[in-house]
Short mmCIF file of C-alpha atoms and ligand atoms in Angstrom, two decimals:
data_model
loop_
_atom_site.label_atom_id
_atom_site.label_comp_id
_atom_site.label_asym_id
_atom_site.label_seq_id
_atom_site.Cartn_x
_atom_site.Cartn_y
_atom_site.Cartn_z
CA MET A 1 -45.47 -17.38 -29.47
CA PRO A 2 -42.17 -16.55 -28.23
CA THR A 3 -39.49 -19.48 -26.76
CA LEU A 4 -37.64 -19.27 -23.66
CA TYR A 5 -34.80 -21.65 -23.61
CA GLY A 6 -32.94 -23.11 -20.07
CA VAL A 7 -33.95 -25.86 -18.15
CA LEU A 8 -35.94 -25.41 -14.57
CA GLY A 9 -33.80 -24.96 -11.51
CA SER A 10 -31.57 -22.50 -12.39
CA PRO A 11 -32.51 -19.42 -10.63
CA PHE A 12 -31.87 -17.28 -13.76
CA VAL A 13 -34.56 -19.44 -16.12
CA ARG A 14 -36.90 -19.01 -12.85
CA LYS A 15 -36.27 -14.80 -12.92
CA ALA A 16 -37.53 -15.32 -16.93
CA VAL A 17 -40.36 -17.80 -16.05
CA VAL A 18 -41.65 -15.54 -13.18
CA ALA A 19 -41.76 -12.30 -14.91
CA LEU A 20 -43.43 -14.02 -18.12
CA THR A 21 -46.09 -15.29 -15.72
CA GLU A 22 -46.81 -11.92 -13.84
CA LYS A 23 -47.24 -10.59 -17.15
CA GLY A 24 -49.00 -13.27 -18.58
CA VAL A 25 -46.96 -13.79 -21.76
CA PRO A 26 -47.84 -17.29 -23.05
CA TYR A 27 -44.20 -18.99 -24.38
CA ASP A 28 -43.02 -21.91 -25.02
CA HIS A 29 -40.47 -23.62 -22.74
CA GLU A 30 -37.38 -25.39 -24.66
CA PRO A 31 -35.35 -27.06 -21.46
CA LEU A 32 -32.11 -26.42 -22.72
CA ALA A 33 -29.29 -27.52 -20.30
CA PRO A 34 -26.38 -25.47 -19.38
CA PHE A 35 -22.47 -26.24 -19.99
CA GLY A 36 -21.22 -27.65 -23.35
CA ALA A 37 -23.80 -25.57 -25.37
CA SER A 38 -24.13 -25.98 -28.93
CA PRO A 39 -22.72 -23.72 -31.58
CA GLU A 40 -26.24 -23.49 -32.65
CA TYR A 41 -27.15 -22.02 -29.28
CA ARG A 42 -24.54 -19.80 -28.87
CA LYS A 43 -25.66 -18.03 -31.80
CA ILE A 44 -28.44 -16.97 -29.38
CA SER A 45 -26.55 -16.89 -25.96
CA PRO A 46 -22.86 -16.19 -26.84
CA LEU A 47 -21.75 -17.00 -23.56
CA GLY A 48 -23.41 -20.61 -23.65
CA LYS A 49 -25.75 -19.51 -20.43
CA ILE A 50 -29.29 -20.28 -19.61
CA PRO A 51 -31.18 -18.46 -20.03
CA ALA A 52 -32.09 -17.08 -23.48
CA PHE A 53 -35.37 -16.02 -25.32
CA ARG A 54 -36.44 -15.81 -28.87
CA ASP A 55 -39.47 -13.63 -30.10
CA GLY A 56 -39.99 -14.33 -33.80
CA ASP A 57 -36.65 -13.25 -35.31
CA ARG A 58 -35.41 -11.42 -32.31
CA THR A 59 -32.94 -13.10 -29.45
CA LEU A 60 -32.17 -12.35 -26.51
CA ALA A 61 -29.62 -13.78 -23.62
CA ASP A 62 -29.35 -13.10 -20.07
CA SER A 63 -32.42 -12.95 -17.36
CA SER A 64 -32.42 -9.23 -16.74
CA VAL A 65 -32.06 -8.42 -20.70
CA ILE A 66 -35.28 -10.34 -20.78
CA ILE A 67 -36.94 -9.22 -18.23
CA ALA A 68 -36.16 -5.56 -19.48
CA TYR A 69 -37.50 -6.56 -23.00
CA LEU A 70 -41.00 -7.92 -21.73
CA GLU A 71 -41.17 -4.85 -19.42
CA ARG A 72 -41.32 -2.81 -23.10
CA THR A 73 -43.27 -5.26 -24.99
CA HIS A 74 -45.83 -6.04 -22.16
CA PRO A 75 -45.57 -3.21 -19.69
CA GLU A 76 -48.40 -4.37 -17.59
CA PRO A 77 -48.29 -5.36 -14.92
CA PRO A 78 -44.77 -3.22 -14.07
CA LEU A 79 -42.09 -5.14 -13.01
CA TYR A 80 -40.01 -1.77 -12.54
CA PRO A 81 -40.51 1.40 -10.31
CA SER A 82 -41.18 4.62 -12.17
CA ASP A 83 -39.71 6.74 -9.29
CA PRO A 84 -35.82 7.32 -10.73
CA TYR A 85 -34.25 6.27 -7.34
CA ASP A 86 -36.51 3.48 -6.69
CA TYR A 87 -35.90 2.71 -10.45
CA ALA A 88 -32.06 2.08 -9.97
CA ARG A 89 -32.62 0.58 -6.47
CA ALA A 90 -34.85 -2.22 -7.71
CA LEU A 91 -31.73 -2.77 -10.81
CA TRP A 92 -29.70 -2.83 -7.69
CA PHE A 93 -31.13 -5.48 -6.00
CA GLU A 94 -31.67 -7.44 -8.94
CA GLU A 95 -27.60 -7.26 -9.66
CA TYR A 96 -27.06 -8.37 -5.98
CA GLY A 97 -29.20 -11.46 -6.51
CA ASP A 98 -27.50 -12.50 -9.80
CA GLY A 99 -23.70 -11.16 -8.76
CA GLY A 100 -23.86 -10.94 -5.25
CA LEU A 101 -26.44 -14.12 -4.13
CA ALA A 102 -26.23 -16.04 -6.82
CA PRO A 103 -22.13 -16.75 -6.61
CA VAL A 104 -22.38 -17.67 -2.84
CA LEU A 105 -25.59 -19.59 -2.06
CA GLY A 106 -25.88 -20.85 -5.61
CA THR A 107 -22.65 -21.63 -6.75
CA LYS A 108 -20.76 -22.73 -3.58
CA ILE A 109 -24.05 -24.51 -1.86
CA PHE A 110 -26.96 -25.44 -4.11
CA PHE A 111 -24.65 -26.70 -7.12
CA PRO A 112 -22.27 -29.01 -5.28
CA ARG A 113 -25.01 -30.29 -3.21
CA VAL A 114 -27.61 -30.59 -5.63
CA ILE A 115 -26.29 -30.34 -8.96
CA ALA A 116 -22.87 -31.75 -9.26
CA PRO A 117 -24.09 -34.92 -7.44
CA ARG A 118 -26.66 -35.59 -9.84
CA PHE A 119 -25.07 -34.67 -12.91
CA PHE A 120 -21.23 -35.03 -12.53
CA ASN A 121 -21.24 -37.83 -10.07
CA GLN A 122 -19.40 -35.51 -7.75
CA GLN A 123 -19.69 -35.58 -3.82
CA PRO A 124 -20.24 -32.16 -2.03
CA ASP A 125 -17.49 -30.86 0.51
CA GLU A 126 -19.68 -30.26 3.47
CA VAL A 127 -16.52 -28.82 5.11
CA ALA A 128 -16.30 -25.99 2.43
CA ILE A 129 -20.06 -25.87 2.48
CA GLU A 130 -20.31 -25.10 6.23
CA LYS A 131 -17.70 -22.58 5.71
CA VAL A 132 -19.71 -21.00 3.53
CA LEU A 133 -22.59 -21.04 5.63
CA ASP A 134 -20.98 -19.95 8.64
CA GLU A 135 -18.59 -17.07 6.95
CA GLU A 136 -20.21 -15.62 3.97
CA VAL A 137 -24.01 -16.36 3.90
CA PRO A 138 -24.81 -14.38 7.54
CA PRO A 139 -23.43 -10.85 6.31
CA MET A 140 -25.55 -10.96 3.17
CA LEU A 141 -28.97 -11.88 4.89
CA ASP A 142 -28.14 -9.23 7.59
CA TYR A 143 -27.89 -6.79 4.71
CA LEU A 144 -31.32 -8.31 3.20
CA GLU A 145 -32.90 -8.28 6.83
CA ARG A 146 -31.99 -4.76 7.15
CA GLU A 147 -33.41 -3.44 3.56
CA ILE A 148 -36.43 -5.44 4.26
CA GLY A 149 -37.15 -3.98 7.24
CA GLY A 150 -40.88 -3.83 8.13
CA LYS A 151 -41.53 -3.43 4.27
CA GLN A 152 -43.71 -6.10 2.15
CA PHE A 153 -41.41 -5.54 -0.77
CA LEU A 154 -38.19 -4.41 -1.33
CA VAL A 155 -38.79 -1.26 -3.50
CA GLY A 156 -41.54 1.00 -3.73
CA ASN A 157 -44.25 -0.47 -2.15
CA ARG A 158 -44.82 -3.29 -4.58
CA PHE A 159 -43.73 -6.28 -6.31
CA THR A 160 -40.81 -5.81 -8.68
CA VAL A 161 -37.76 -6.91 -10.56
CA ALA A 162 -35.62 -6.28 -7.40
CA ASP A 163 -37.73 -9.03 -5.49
CA ILE A 164 -37.54 -11.43 -8.63
CA GLY A 165 -33.80 -11.30 -8.70
CA VAL A 166 -33.50 -11.68 -4.46
CA ALA A 167 -36.12 -14.47 -3.60
CA THR A 168 -35.28 -16.45 -6.60
CA ILE A 169 -31.66 -17.44 -5.05
CA PHE A 170 -33.71 -18.73 -1.79
CA VAL A 171 -35.14 -20.99 -4.01
CA ASN A 172 -31.99 -22.83 -4.70
CA PHE A 173 -30.74 -21.91 -1.24
CA GLN A 174 -34.36 -24.40 -0.24
CA PHE A 175 -33.42 -27.09 -2.63
CA ALA A 176 -29.83 -27.30 -1.09
CA GLY A 177 -31.58 -28.09 2.15
CA CYS A 178 -31.15 -24.79 3.64
CA GLN A 179 -33.27 -22.20 5.33
CA VAL A 180 -33.12 -18.48 6.84
CA ASP A 181 -33.02 -19.19 10.30
CA PRO A 182 -36.78 -17.15 10.98
CA LYS A 183 -35.33 -16.81 14.57
CA ARG A 184 -32.26 -14.57 13.64
CA TRP A 185 -33.55 -13.09 10.22
CA PRO A 186 -37.31 -12.84 10.98
CA LYS A 187 -38.35 -10.39 8.50
CA LEU A 188 -36.15 -12.11 5.47
CA ALA A 189 -37.22 -15.22 6.45
CA ALA A 190 -41.03 -13.64 5.85
CA TYR A 191 -40.12 -12.12 3.03
CA VAL A 192 -38.81 -15.25 1.43
CA GLU A 193 -41.83 -17.16 2.28
CA ARG A 194 -44.40 -14.28 1.11
CA ILE A 195 -42.40 -13.99 -2.33
CA HIS A 196 -42.35 -17.88 -2.87
CA ASN A 197 -45.88 -17.93 -2.11
CA ARG A 198 -47.07 -15.77 -4.79
CA PRO A 199 -48.84 -17.60 -7.95
CA SER A 200 -45.91 -16.95 -10.06
CA PHE A 201 -43.08 -18.30 -8.11
CA LYS A 202 -45.23 -20.97 -6.42
CA ALA A 203 -46.15 -22.92 -9.89
CA VAL A 204 -42.45 -22.83 -11.23
CA ILE A 205 -41.26 -24.07 -7.33
CA ASP A 206 -43.88 -26.45 -7.40
CA GLN A 207 -42.64 -28.08 -11.11
CA GLU A 208 -39.04 -27.74 -9.58
CA LYS A 209 -40.26 -29.73 -6.72
CA ALA A 210 -41.01 -32.67 -8.80
CA ILE A 211 -37.41 -32.64 -10.29
CA PHE A 212 -34.99 -31.92 -7.28
CA GLN A 213 -37.21 -33.30 -4.24
CA SER A 214 -37.92 -36.54 -5.70
CA ASN A 215 -35.10 -39.89 -5.63
N1 LIG B 301 -26.42 -13.53 -16.15
C1 LIG B 301 -26.85 -14.39 -16.33
C2 LIG B 301 -26.25 -15.61 -15.55
C3 LIG B 301 -26.58 -16.94 -16.08
C4 LIG B 301 -25.87 -18.38 -15.74
O1 LIG B 301 -24.88 -17.93 -15.32
N2 LIG B 301 -26.65 -19.34 -15.84
C5 LIG B 301 -26.03 -20.75 -16.03
C6 LIG B 301 -26.99 -21.78 -15.06
S1 LIG B 301 -28.20 -20.92 -13.55
C7 LIG B 301 -25.53 -21.09 -17.03
O2 LIG B 301 -26.03 -21.09 -17.94
N3 LIG B 301 -24.36 -21.50 -16.57
C8 LIG B 301 -23.54 -22.26 -17.93
C9 LIG B 301 -22.25 -21.67 -17.98
O3 LIG B 301 -21.67 -21.00 -17.23
O4 LIG B 301 -21.24 -22.06 -19.22
C10 LIG B 301 -28.23 -14.24 -16.47
O5 LIG B 301 -29.00 -13.40 -15.90
O6 LIG B 301 -28.85 -14.71 -17.19
#
């Protein structure tokens, strides 16, 4: 059975968990914490980041890479569109989640509010966080509101890696006590709720709630 390395709570570990669940792949979970990765772990994940993945003697790092591998080893149900443009757009939204949303909603809001007090004994700078919420977050939510429009999914009328990559960050946003204001961004708010209610997302979110919403 393959092994997924990385603690729950990470938006990137969650991406891999959702993909594994959607594809019905059984796996062992090694809840390895990030930061201060051992030399042994760096052999699998050279940047020391989570998630990483082991499948027999094959090892991989990076959530996007892991999902791309799973798509080839377990093609059903597909998580990437077959149309070339839709395929590229799905990759774009995954990248928008990883490289656009995560550094803001994850690193600047979830990390200082949830992880730093809990694990590093540091209190959040709420003034800085409110500034991020006022200035950096709204243009991102405006963009996604426009992109979702009247659609159920971001790309190609079905659940894809685009939805995994974008919706995962909003789990951390919510654990940080934030929400997508349904009055200002009604389509995005409904979309996030819909994707988070899929069985694959819901199962991992329920496990994470037990960690992050307990005292
Ligand atoms: N592009 C990577 C990002 C992974 C990542 O940044 N993971 C964070 C935890 S959420 C991490 O391991 N940080 C530890 C570090 O940067 O040393 C992916 O998609 O897997």
